[in-house]
Every structure is written in C-alpha cells, then in structure tokens.
Amino acid sequence: MYTRLLLPLIPLLFIGAVQADVCTNATTQGDMNQCAAQETKTADKELNSLYKQITARLKDNAEAKQLLVKAQRAWIDFRDAECSFSASGVEGGSVYPMIQNDCITALTKARVEAFKTYLNCEEGDLSCPVPGA
C-alpha cells in the first residue's frame, strides 16, 4: 500500500537531481538565470523561516516586534533598490535577471546571518534584541 502512495513521488526526486545538475553545468543564459532565481528562492525561504522564529520569540514584546517589522520592511526596500542599482549596467540584457538575483541572494544570505546571530545571542548580551529560546 505504501509503495502505491510513494510511487507518484519518485519523479520529483529526479527533478531535484536534474535541476542540481543543470545548475552545475549551466551553459545557456536562460539556465543560469533560472538557477540564480532558484538560489534566491532558497535563500528567501531560509530568511522567512528565521524571521518567523524571531517573531515567535518576540510574541510578548509588541514594541520590539513592531520594530522588527519596520526594520525588515526597510531592509527589503534597501535590498531591492540596491540590487536594481547593482544590475542597472546590464538592464534590458539577457544577463540582467542573473545579476539582479545574485545580488538579492547575497544580501539575503547576509540578512540570514544577522538573524542567526539574533537567535543565538549569549545570555546576558544586552545588545541583543531577541530573547533566548
């Protein structure tokens, strides 16, 4: 019975393997753009997960939670503006999506690291706005 339920999922395993192989050996601009977009999506998922963890820890501090929301919105505006500027030299070209996504991914990964720091503050660290778990 379990085999019948799992059988339709097998092609999904191969799609992931094929996607990784395509990105490793990407030679066309379309493939490189697609891979850059996938990296951005992966980094964004991690950022969103960490954001949810932080907001959960701030559930008893509405003021701090609102400050986080304000900071995150400002950070998103900055990230988008910075990456539009960064990619502006190739605007209209086929490489534009890759350049812009690479920038978004890099800034998102930096934000991920900042969030990880917030989630792993040492006890007694008065400069940390996020309480321990």
PDB file of C-alpha atoms in Angstrom:
ATOM      1  CA  MET A   1       0.000   0.000   0.000  1.00  0.00           C
ATOM      2  CA  TYR A   2       2.768   2.468   0.896  1.00  0.00           C
ATOM      3  CA  THR A   3       4.514   1.715  -2.376  1.00  0.00           C
ATOM      4  CA  ARG A   4       1.417   2.764  -4.297  1.00  0.00           C
ATOM      5  CA  LEU A   5       1.321   6.043  -2.391  1.00  0.00           C
ATOM      6  CA  LEU A   6       5.012   6.776  -2.827  1.00  0.00           C
ATOM      7  CA  LEU A   7       5.316   5.739  -6.473  1.00  0.00           C
ATOM      8  CA  PRO A   8       3.971   9.033  -7.859  1.00  0.00           C
ATOM      9  CA  LEU A   9       6.581  10.942  -5.839  1.00  0.00           C
ATOM     10  CA  ILE A  10       9.583   9.238  -7.452  1.00  0.00           C
ATOM     11  CA  PRO A  11       9.751  11.626 -10.446  1.00  0.00           C
ATOM     12  CA  LEU A  12      10.084  14.542  -8.008  1.00  0.00           C
ATOM     13  CA  LEU A  13      13.342  13.067  -6.734  1.00  0.00           C
ATOM     14  CA  PHE A  14      14.737  13.038 -10.252  1.00  0.00           C
ATOM     15  CA  ILE A  15      13.588  16.599 -10.955  1.00  0.00           C
ATOM     16  CA  GLY A  16      15.641  17.833  -7.995  1.00  0.00           C
ATOM     17  CA  ALA A  17      18.678  15.878  -9.166  1.00  0.00           C
ATOM     18  CA  VAL A  18      18.268  17.143 -12.734  1.00  0.00           C
ATOM     19  CA  GLN A  19      17.866  20.744 -11.508  1.00  0.00           C
ATOM     20  CA  ALA A  20      21.085  20.493  -9.471  1.00  0.00           C
ATOM     21  CA  ASP A  21      22.891  19.030 -12.484  1.00  0.00           C
ATOM     22  CA  VAL A  22      21.534  21.770 -14.775  1.00  0.00           C
ATOM     23  CA  CYS A  23      22.797  24.435 -12.388  1.00  0.00           C
ATOM     24  CA  THR A  24      26.205  22.807 -12.004  1.00  0.00           C
ATOM     25  CA  ASN A  25      26.630  22.590 -15.768  1.00  0.00           C
ATOM     26  CA  ALA A  26      24.591  25.628 -16.862  1.00  0.00           C
ATOM     27  CA  THR A  27      25.879  26.981 -20.153  1.00  0.00           C
ATOM     28  CA  THR A  28      22.939  28.962 -21.504  1.00  0.00           C
ATOM     29  CA  GLN A  29      21.918  32.316 -20.113  1.00  0.00           C
ATOM     30  CA  GLY A  30      18.397  31.025 -19.622  1.00  0.00           C
ATOM     31  CA  ASP A  31      19.652  28.158 -17.461  1.00  0.00           C
ATOM     32  CA  MET A  32      21.923  30.477 -15.475  1.00  0.00           C
ATOM     33  CA  ASN A  33      19.021  32.901 -14.923  1.00  0.00           C
ATOM     34  CA  GLN A  34      16.801  30.049 -13.771  1.00  0.00           C
ATOM     35  CA  CYS A  35      19.442  28.754 -11.375  1.00  0.00           C
ATOM     36  CA  ALA A  36      20.052  32.228  -9.944  1.00  0.00           C
ATOM     37  CA  ALA A  37      16.304  32.599  -9.369  1.00  0.00           C
ATOM     38  CA  GLN A  38      16.227  29.235  -7.603  1.00  0.00           C
ATOM     39  CA  GLU A  39      19.103  30.279  -5.318  1.00  0.00           C
ATOM     40  CA  THR A  40      17.211  33.465  -4.470  1.00  0.00           C
ATOM     41  CA  LYS A  41      14.101  31.450  -3.652  1.00  0.00           C
ATOM     42  CA  THR A  42      16.082  29.100  -1.396  1.00  0.00           C
ATOM     43  CA  ALA A  43      17.739  31.974   0.481  1.00  0.00           C
ATOM     44  CA  ASP A  44      14.376  33.719   0.858  1.00  0.00           C
ATOM     45  CA  LYS A  45      12.806  30.581   2.345  1.00  0.00           C
ATOM     46  CA  GLU A  46      15.569  30.396   4.948  1.00  0.00           C
ATOM     47  CA  LEU A  47      15.183  34.090   5.757  1.00  0.00           C
ATOM     48  CA  ASN A  48      11.420  33.715   6.184  1.00  0.00           C
ATOM     49  CA  SER A  49      11.891  30.734   8.491  1.00  0.00           C
ATOM     50  CA  LEU A  50      14.292  32.663  10.713  1.00  0.00           C
ATOM     51  CA  TYR A  51      12.011  35.722  10.679  1.00  0.00           C
ATOM     52  CA  LYS A  52       9.150  33.569  11.953  1.00  0.00           C
ATOM     53  CA  GLN A  53      11.368  32.206  14.724  1.00  0.00           C
ATOM     54  CA  ILE A  54      12.323  35.717  15.793  1.00  0.00           C
ATOM     55  CA  THR A  55       8.741  36.994  15.747  1.00  0.00           C
ATOM     56  CA  ALA A  56       7.700  33.985  17.826  1.00  0.00           C
ATOM     57  CA  ARG A  57      10.291  34.905  20.454  1.00  0.00           C
ATOM     58  CA  LEU A  58       9.042  38.489  20.427  1.00  0.00           C
ATOM     59  CA  LYS A  59       5.398  37.496  20.976  1.00  0.00           C
ATOM     60  CA  ASP A  60       5.404  39.050  24.451  1.00  0.00           C
ATOM     61  CA  ASN A  61       7.058  42.288  23.319  1.00  0.00           C
ATOM     62  CA  ALA A  62       4.772  44.080  20.849  1.00  0.00           C
ATOM     63  CA  GLU A  63       7.062  47.113  20.623  1.00  0.00           C
ATOM     64  CA  ALA A  64      10.139  45.076  19.694  1.00  0.00           C
ATOM     65  CA  LYS A  65       8.096  43.033  17.236  1.00  0.00           C
ATOM     66  CA  GLN A  66       6.877  46.231  15.534  1.00  0.00           C
ATOM     67  CA  LEU A  67      10.469  47.495  15.346  1.00  0.00           C
ATOM     68  CA  LEU A  68      11.486  44.234  13.674  1.00  0.00           C
ATOM     69  CA  VAL A  69       8.663  44.557  11.139  1.00  0.00           C
ATOM     70  CA  LYS A  70       9.712  48.152  10.402  1.00  0.00           C
ATOM     71  CA  ALA A  71      13.371  47.153  10.067  1.00  0.00           C
ATOM     72  CA  GLN A  72      12.547  44.218   7.797  1.00  0.00           C
ATOM     73  CA  ARG A  73      10.397  46.347   5.503  1.00  0.00           C
ATOM     74  CA  ALA A  74      13.172  48.947   5.299  1.00  0.00           C
ATOM     75  CA  TRP A  75      15.719  46.201   4.635  1.00  0.00           C
ATOM     76  CA  ILE A  76      13.591  44.787   1.783  1.00  0.00           C
ATOM     77  CA  ASP A  77      13.278  48.267   0.259  1.00  0.00           C
ATOM     78  CA  PHE A  78      17.060  48.714   0.561  1.00  0.00           C
ATOM     79  CA  ARG A  79      17.793  45.258  -0.890  1.00  0.00           C
ATOM     80  CA  ASP A  80      15.543  45.799  -3.883  1.00  0.00           C
ATOM     81  CA  ALA A  81      16.868  49.301  -4.581  1.00  0.00           C
ATOM     82  CA  GLU A  82      20.498  48.224  -4.144  1.00  0.00           C
ATOM     83  CA  CYS A  83      20.098  45.262  -6.463  1.00  0.00           C
ATOM     84  CA  SER A  84      18.269  47.318  -9.087  1.00  0.00           C
ATOM     85  CA  PHE A  85      21.168  49.753  -8.998  1.00  0.00           C
ATOM     86  CA  SER A  86      23.750  46.965  -8.995  1.00  0.00           C
ATOM     87  CA  ALA A  87      22.209  45.363 -12.084  1.00  0.00           C
ATOM     88  CA  SER A  88      21.423  48.645 -13.863  1.00  0.00           C
ATOM     89  CA  GLY A  89      24.523  48.386 -16.046  1.00  0.00           C
ATOM     90  CA  VAL A  90      23.023  45.377 -17.827  1.00  0.00           C
ATOM     91  CA  GLU A  91      19.365  46.440 -17.735  1.00  0.00           C
ATOM     92  CA  GLY A  92      17.490  45.132 -20.734  1.00  0.00           C
ATOM     93  CA  GLY A  93      20.085  42.453 -21.375  1.00  0.00           C
ATOM     94  CA  SER A  94      19.644  38.715 -21.039  1.00  0.00           C
ATOM     95  CA  VAL A  95      22.065  38.612 -18.094  1.00  0.00           C
ATOM     96  CA  TYR A  96      20.022  41.129 -16.049  1.00  0.00           C
ATOM     97  CA  PRO A  97      17.901  38.548 -14.154  1.00  0.00           C
ATOM     98  CA  MET A  98      21.006  36.617 -13.111  1.00  0.00           C
ATOM     99  CA  ILE A  99      22.884  39.716 -11.937  1.00  0.00           C
ATOM    100  CA  GLN A 100      19.876  41.007 -10.021  1.00  0.00           C
ATOM    101  CA  ASN A 101      19.118  37.621  -8.437  1.00  0.00           C
ATOM    102  CA  ASP A 102      22.757  37.102  -7.479  1.00  0.00           C
ATOM    103  CA  CYS A 103      22.666  40.446  -5.666  1.00  0.00           C
ATOM    104  CA  ILE A 104      19.382  39.619  -3.930  1.00  0.00           C
ATOM    105  CA  THR A 105      20.753  36.247  -2.872  1.00  0.00           C
ATOM    106  CA  ALA A 106      23.966  37.741  -1.479  1.00  0.00           C
ATOM    107  CA  LEU A 107      22.139  40.388   0.549  1.00  0.00           C
ATOM    108  CA  THR A 108      19.555  37.858   1.729  1.00  0.00           C
ATOM    109  CA  LYS A 109      22.290  35.491   2.905  1.00  0.00           C
ATOM    110  CA  ALA A 110      23.863  38.363   4.851  1.00  0.00           C
ATOM    111  CA  ARG A 111      20.491  39.080   6.473  1.00  0.00           C
ATOM    112  CA  VAL A 112      20.137  35.369   7.261  1.00  0.00           C
ATOM    113  CA  GLU A 113      23.431  35.516   9.146  1.00  0.00           C
ATOM    114  CA  ALA A 114      22.239  38.567  11.088  1.00  0.00           C
ATOM    115  CA  PHE A 115      19.044  36.733  12.027  1.00  0.00           C
ATOM    116  CA  LYS A 116      21.033  33.673  13.101  1.00  0.00           C
ATOM    117  CA  THR A 117      23.090  35.933  15.358  1.00  0.00           C
ATOM    118  CA  TYR A 118      19.890  37.297  16.917  1.00  0.00           C
ATOM    119  CA  LEU A 119      18.652  33.775  17.543  1.00  0.00           C
ATOM    120  CA  ASN A 120      21.928  32.670  19.165  1.00  0.00           C
ATOM    121  CA  CYS A 121      22.768  35.552  21.464  1.00  0.00           C
ATOM    122  CA  GLU A 122      24.674  34.769  24.612  1.00  0.00           C
ATOM    123  CA  GLU A 123      22.653  35.058  27.790  1.00  0.00           C
ATOM    124  CA  GLY A 124      23.159  38.466  29.310  1.00  0.00           C
ATOM    125  CA  ASP A 125      24.035  40.134  25.988  1.00  0.00           C
ATOM    126  CA  LEU A 126      22.292  43.462  26.452  1.00  0.00           C
ATOM    127  CA  SER A 127      22.835  44.414  22.798  1.00  0.00           C
ATOM    128  CA  CYS A 128      20.665  41.520  21.624  1.00  0.00           C
ATOM    129  CA  PRO A 129      17.018  42.470  20.964  1.00  0.00           C
ATOM    130  CA  VAL A 130      15.775  38.848  20.780  1.00  0.00           C
ATOM    131  CA  PRO A 131      15.207  36.837  23.954  1.00  0.00           C
ATOM    132  CA  GLY A 132      16.619  33.340  24.222  1.00  0.00           C
ATOM    133  CA  ALA A 133      14.555  30.294  23.407  1.00  0.00           C
TER     134      ALA A 133
END
